[in-house]
Structure formats: C-alpha cells, structure tokens
Short mmCIF file of C-alpha atoms in Angstrom, two decimals:
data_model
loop_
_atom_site.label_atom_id
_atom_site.label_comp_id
_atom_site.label_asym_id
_atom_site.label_seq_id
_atom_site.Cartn_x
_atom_site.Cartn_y
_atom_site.Cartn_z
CA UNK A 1 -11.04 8.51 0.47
CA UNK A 2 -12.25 11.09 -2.21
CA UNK A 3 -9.11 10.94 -4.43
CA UNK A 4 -7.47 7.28 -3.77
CA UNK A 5 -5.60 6.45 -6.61
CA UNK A 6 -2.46 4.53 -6.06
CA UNK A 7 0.14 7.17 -5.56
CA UNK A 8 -2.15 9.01 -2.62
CA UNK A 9 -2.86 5.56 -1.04
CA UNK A 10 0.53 4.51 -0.60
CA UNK A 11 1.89 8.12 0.05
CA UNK A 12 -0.52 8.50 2.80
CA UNK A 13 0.73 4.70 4.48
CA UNK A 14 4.23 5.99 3.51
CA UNK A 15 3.78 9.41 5.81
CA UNK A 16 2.27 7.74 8.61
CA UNK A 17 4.62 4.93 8.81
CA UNK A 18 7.63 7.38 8.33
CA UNK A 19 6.55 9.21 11.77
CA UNK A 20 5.93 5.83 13.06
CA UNK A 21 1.69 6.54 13.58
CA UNK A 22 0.09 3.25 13.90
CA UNK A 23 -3.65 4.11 13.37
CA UNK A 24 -5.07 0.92 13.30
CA UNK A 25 -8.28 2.32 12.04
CA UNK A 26 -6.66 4.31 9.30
CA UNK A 27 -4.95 1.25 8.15
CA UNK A 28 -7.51 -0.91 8.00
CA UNK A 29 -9.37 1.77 5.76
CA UNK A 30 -6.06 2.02 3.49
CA UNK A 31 -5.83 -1.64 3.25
CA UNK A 32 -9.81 -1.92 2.06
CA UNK A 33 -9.21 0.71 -0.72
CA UNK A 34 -5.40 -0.80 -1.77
CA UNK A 35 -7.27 -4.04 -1.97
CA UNK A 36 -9.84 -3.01 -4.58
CA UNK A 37 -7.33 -0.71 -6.37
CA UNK A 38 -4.76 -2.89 -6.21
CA UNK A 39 -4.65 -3.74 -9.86
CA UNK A 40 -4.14 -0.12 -10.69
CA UNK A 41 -0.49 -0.02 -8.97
CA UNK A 42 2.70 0.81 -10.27
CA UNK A 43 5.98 -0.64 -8.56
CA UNK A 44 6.65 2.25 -6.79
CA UNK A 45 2.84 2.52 -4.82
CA UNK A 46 3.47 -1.40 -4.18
CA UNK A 47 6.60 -1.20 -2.90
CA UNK A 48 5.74 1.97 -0.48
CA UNK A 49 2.25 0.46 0.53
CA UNK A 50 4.35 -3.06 1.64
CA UNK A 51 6.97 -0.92 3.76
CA UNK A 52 4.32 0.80 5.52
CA UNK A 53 2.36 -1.64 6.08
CA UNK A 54 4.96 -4.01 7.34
CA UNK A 55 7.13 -1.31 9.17
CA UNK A 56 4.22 -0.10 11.37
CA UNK A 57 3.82 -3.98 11.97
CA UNK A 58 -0.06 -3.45 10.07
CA UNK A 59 -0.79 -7.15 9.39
CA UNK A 60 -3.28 -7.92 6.97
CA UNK A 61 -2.51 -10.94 5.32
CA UNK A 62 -5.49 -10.44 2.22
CA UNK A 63 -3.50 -7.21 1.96
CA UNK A 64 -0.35 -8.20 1.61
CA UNK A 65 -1.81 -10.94 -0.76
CA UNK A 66 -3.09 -8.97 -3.09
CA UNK A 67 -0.20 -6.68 -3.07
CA UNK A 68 1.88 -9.89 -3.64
CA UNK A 69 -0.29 -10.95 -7.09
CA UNK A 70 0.13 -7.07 -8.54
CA UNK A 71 3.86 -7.39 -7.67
CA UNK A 72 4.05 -10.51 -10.18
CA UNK A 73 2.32 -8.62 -12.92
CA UNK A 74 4.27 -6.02 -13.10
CA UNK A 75 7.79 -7.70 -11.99
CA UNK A 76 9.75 -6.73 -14.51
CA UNK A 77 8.91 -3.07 -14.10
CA UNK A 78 10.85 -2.68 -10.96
CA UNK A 79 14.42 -1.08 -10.46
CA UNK A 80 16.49 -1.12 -8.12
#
C-alpha cells in the first residue's frame, strides 16, 4: 500500500469489515503491513484494526499478537 500509515490501515479493515467483505487476500496483505507498522499505532487504529479483523472472523494469530504488545504500550492512552 503506497500510503499505509496507521489510520489508512485500520480505516481500510474498518470499511471492509463494516460491509461485511471478507477478502481473504486483502487481509492477509493488511495484516503483513499492520504487523511491521504496528509500533506506529495509536489506540484508536488498534482498536479498529482488532474489530475488523475479528468481526470478519480474519484469524491471524501473529496479528493479533502484535496488536496485543502495542495495546500494552500505549494502555493508558485509551478512553472509553
């Protein structure tokens, strides 16, 4: 993806899932990116990436790993 910087990434899992478009092949592209930008997200970008992910039923446990570890960093930056 040209311009994959956290917000796109996630909005772009966030629109699919939302319409309820399981493109396995498009996920498995988002999840390679979100893995090695990972460290770059804000709560927001975490939290939509995890919903879409787990709403379309997208497993990918290294994913959701990763996505787990940036969650702890940044804990105390998320609101309800």
């Amino acid at each position: 993806m040209a311009n994959s910087n956290p917000q796109n990434l996630a909005n772009t899992a966030w629109a699919f899932a939302t319409v309820g478009q399981s493109d396995a092949l498009l996920f498995i592209a988002l999840a390679g990116i979100a893995e090695l930008r990972v460290g770059n997200f804000t709560p927001q970008p975490l939290a939509n990436t995890a919903w879409a992910f787990a709403t379309l039923g997208q497993p990918d446990a290294q994913l959701f790993m990763a996505l787990a570890r940036a969650g702890e960093r940044c804990v105390d930056d998320f609101n309800a």
